[in-house]
mmCIF file with all atom_site columns, C-alpha atoms in Angstrom:
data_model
loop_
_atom_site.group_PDB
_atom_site.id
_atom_site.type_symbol
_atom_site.label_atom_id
_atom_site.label_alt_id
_atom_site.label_comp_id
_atom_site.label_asym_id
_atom_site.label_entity_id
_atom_site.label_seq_id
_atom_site.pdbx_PDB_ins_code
_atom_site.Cartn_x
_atom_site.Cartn_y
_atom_site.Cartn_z
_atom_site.occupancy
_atom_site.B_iso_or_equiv
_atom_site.pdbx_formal_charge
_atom_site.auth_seq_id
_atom_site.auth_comp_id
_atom_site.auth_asym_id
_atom_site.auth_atom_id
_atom_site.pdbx_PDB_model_num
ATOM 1  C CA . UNK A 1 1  ? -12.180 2.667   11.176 1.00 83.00 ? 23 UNK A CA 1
ATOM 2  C CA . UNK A 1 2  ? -14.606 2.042   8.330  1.00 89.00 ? 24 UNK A CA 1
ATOM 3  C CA . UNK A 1 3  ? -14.207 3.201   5.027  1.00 90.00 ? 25 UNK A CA 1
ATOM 4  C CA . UNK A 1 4  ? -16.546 3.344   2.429  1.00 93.00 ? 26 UNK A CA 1
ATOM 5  C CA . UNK A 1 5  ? -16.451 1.352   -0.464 1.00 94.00 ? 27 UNK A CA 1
ATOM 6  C CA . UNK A 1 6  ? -18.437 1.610   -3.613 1.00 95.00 ? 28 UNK A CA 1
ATOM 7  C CA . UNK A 1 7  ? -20.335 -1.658  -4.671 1.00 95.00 ? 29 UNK A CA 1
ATOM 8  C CA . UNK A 1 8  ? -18.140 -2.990  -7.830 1.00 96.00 ? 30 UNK A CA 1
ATOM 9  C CA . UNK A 1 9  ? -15.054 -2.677  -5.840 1.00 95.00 ? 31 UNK A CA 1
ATOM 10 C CA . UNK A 1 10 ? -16.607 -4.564  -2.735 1.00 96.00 ? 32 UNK A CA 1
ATOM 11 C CA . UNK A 1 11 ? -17.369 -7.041  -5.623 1.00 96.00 ? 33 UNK A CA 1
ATOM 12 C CA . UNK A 1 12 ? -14.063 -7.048  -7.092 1.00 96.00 ? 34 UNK A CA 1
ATOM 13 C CA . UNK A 1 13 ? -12.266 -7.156  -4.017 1.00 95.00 ? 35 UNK A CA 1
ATOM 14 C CA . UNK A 1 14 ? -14.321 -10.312 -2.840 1.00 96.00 ? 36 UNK A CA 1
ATOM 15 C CA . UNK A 1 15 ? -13.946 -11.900 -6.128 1.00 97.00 ? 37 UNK A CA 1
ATOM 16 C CA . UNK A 1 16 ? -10.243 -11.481 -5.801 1.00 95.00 ? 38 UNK A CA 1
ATOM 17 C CA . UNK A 1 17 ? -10.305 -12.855 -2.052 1.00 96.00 ? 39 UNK A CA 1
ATOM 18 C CA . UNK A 1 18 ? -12.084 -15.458 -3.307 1.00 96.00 ? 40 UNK A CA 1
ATOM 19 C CA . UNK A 1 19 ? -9.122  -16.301 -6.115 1.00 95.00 ? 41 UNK A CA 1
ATOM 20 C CA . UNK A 1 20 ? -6.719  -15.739 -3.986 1.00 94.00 ? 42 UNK A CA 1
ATOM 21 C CA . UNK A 1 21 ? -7.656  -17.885 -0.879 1.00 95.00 ? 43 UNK A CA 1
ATOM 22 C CA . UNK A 1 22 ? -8.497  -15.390 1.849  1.00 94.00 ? 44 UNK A CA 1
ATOM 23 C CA . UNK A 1 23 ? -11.565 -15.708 3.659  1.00 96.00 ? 45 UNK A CA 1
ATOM 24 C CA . UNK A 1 24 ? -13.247 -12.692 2.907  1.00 95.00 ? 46 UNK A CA 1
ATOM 25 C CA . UNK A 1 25 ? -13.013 -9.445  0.724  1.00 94.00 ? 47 UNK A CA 1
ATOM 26 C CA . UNK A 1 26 ? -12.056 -7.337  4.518  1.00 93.00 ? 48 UNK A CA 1
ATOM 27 C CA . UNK A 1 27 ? -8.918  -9.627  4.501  1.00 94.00 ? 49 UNK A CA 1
ATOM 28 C CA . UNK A 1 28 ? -7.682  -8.965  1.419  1.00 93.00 ? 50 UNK A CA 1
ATOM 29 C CA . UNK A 1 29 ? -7.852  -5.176  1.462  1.00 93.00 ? 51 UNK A CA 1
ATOM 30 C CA . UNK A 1 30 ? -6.342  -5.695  4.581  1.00 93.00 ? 52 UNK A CA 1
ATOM 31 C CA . UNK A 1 31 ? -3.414  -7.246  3.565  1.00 93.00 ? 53 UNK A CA 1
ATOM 32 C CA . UNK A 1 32 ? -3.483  -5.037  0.210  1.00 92.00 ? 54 UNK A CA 1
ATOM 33 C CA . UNK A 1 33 ? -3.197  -2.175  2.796  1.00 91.00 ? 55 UNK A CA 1
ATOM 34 C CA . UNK A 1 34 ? -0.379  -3.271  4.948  1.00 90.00 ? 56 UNK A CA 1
ATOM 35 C CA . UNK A 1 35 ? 1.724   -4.311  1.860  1.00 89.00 ? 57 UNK A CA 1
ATOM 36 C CA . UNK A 1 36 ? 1.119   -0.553  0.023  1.00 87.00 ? 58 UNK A CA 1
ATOM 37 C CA . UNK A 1 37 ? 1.906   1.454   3.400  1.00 85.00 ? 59 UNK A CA 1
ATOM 38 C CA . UNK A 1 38 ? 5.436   -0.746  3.766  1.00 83.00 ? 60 UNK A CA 1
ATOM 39 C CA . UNK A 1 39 ? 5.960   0.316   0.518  1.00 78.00 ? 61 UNK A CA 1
ATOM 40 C CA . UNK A 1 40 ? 5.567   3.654   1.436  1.00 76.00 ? 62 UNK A CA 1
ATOM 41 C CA . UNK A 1 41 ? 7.409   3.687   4.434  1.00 76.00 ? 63 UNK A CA 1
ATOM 42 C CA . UNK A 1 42 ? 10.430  2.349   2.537  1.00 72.00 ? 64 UNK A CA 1
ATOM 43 C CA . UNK A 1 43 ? 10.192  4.933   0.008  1.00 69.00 ? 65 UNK A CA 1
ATOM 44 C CA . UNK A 1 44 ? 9.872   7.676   2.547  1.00 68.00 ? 66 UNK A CA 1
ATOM 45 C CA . UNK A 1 45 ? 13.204  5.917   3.956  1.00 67.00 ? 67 UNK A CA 1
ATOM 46 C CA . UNK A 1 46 ? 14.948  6.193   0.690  1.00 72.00 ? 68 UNK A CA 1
ATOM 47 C CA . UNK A 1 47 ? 13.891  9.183   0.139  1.00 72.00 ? 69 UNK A CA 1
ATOM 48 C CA . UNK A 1 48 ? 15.377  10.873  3.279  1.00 75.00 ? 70 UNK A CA 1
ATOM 49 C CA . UNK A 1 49 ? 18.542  8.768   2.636  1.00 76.00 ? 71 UNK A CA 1
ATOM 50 C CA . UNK A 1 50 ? 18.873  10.741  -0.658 1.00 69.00 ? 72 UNK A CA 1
ATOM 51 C CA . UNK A 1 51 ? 18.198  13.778  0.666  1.00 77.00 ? 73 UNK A CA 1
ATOM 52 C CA . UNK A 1 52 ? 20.998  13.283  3.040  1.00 77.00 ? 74 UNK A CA 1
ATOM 53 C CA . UNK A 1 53 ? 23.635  12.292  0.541  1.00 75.00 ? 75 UNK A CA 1
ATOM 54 C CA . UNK A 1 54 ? 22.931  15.493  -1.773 1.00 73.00 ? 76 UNK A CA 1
ATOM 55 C CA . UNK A 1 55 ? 22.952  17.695  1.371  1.00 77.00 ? 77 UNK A CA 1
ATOM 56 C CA . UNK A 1 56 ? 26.586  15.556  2.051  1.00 76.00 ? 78 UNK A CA 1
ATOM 57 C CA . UNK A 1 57 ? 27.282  16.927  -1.556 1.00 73.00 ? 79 UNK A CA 1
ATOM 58 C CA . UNK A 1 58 ? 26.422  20.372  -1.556 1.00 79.00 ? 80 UNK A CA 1
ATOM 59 C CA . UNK A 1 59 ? 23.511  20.170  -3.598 1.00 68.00 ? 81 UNK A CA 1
ATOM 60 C CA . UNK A 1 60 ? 21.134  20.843  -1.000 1.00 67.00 ? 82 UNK A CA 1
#
């Protein structure tokens, strides 16, 4: 998969690779990536676990 990035946030994503230790600006919105989408996932988790307990309520 590519995605297309526009040129100051290349820049700022290198910079921050860079600052940061990784060894290029690929690895860190790599690892930016994975650590938003297990975020999301947990959410979505929570989320589902909520909608349980108000269905176990009545409310739904």
């Amino acid at each position: 998969m590519e995605i297309d990035l526009d040129s100051d946030l290349r820049e700022k994503l290198s910079a921050r690779a860079e600052r940061y230790g990784f060894d290029s600006g690929e690895e860190y919105a790599s690892t930016i990536l994975h650590i938003v989408i297990s975020e999301l996932e947990g959410t979505e988790a929570e989320d589902d676990d909520l909608e349980d307990r108000l269905e176990d309520l009545g409310y739904l």
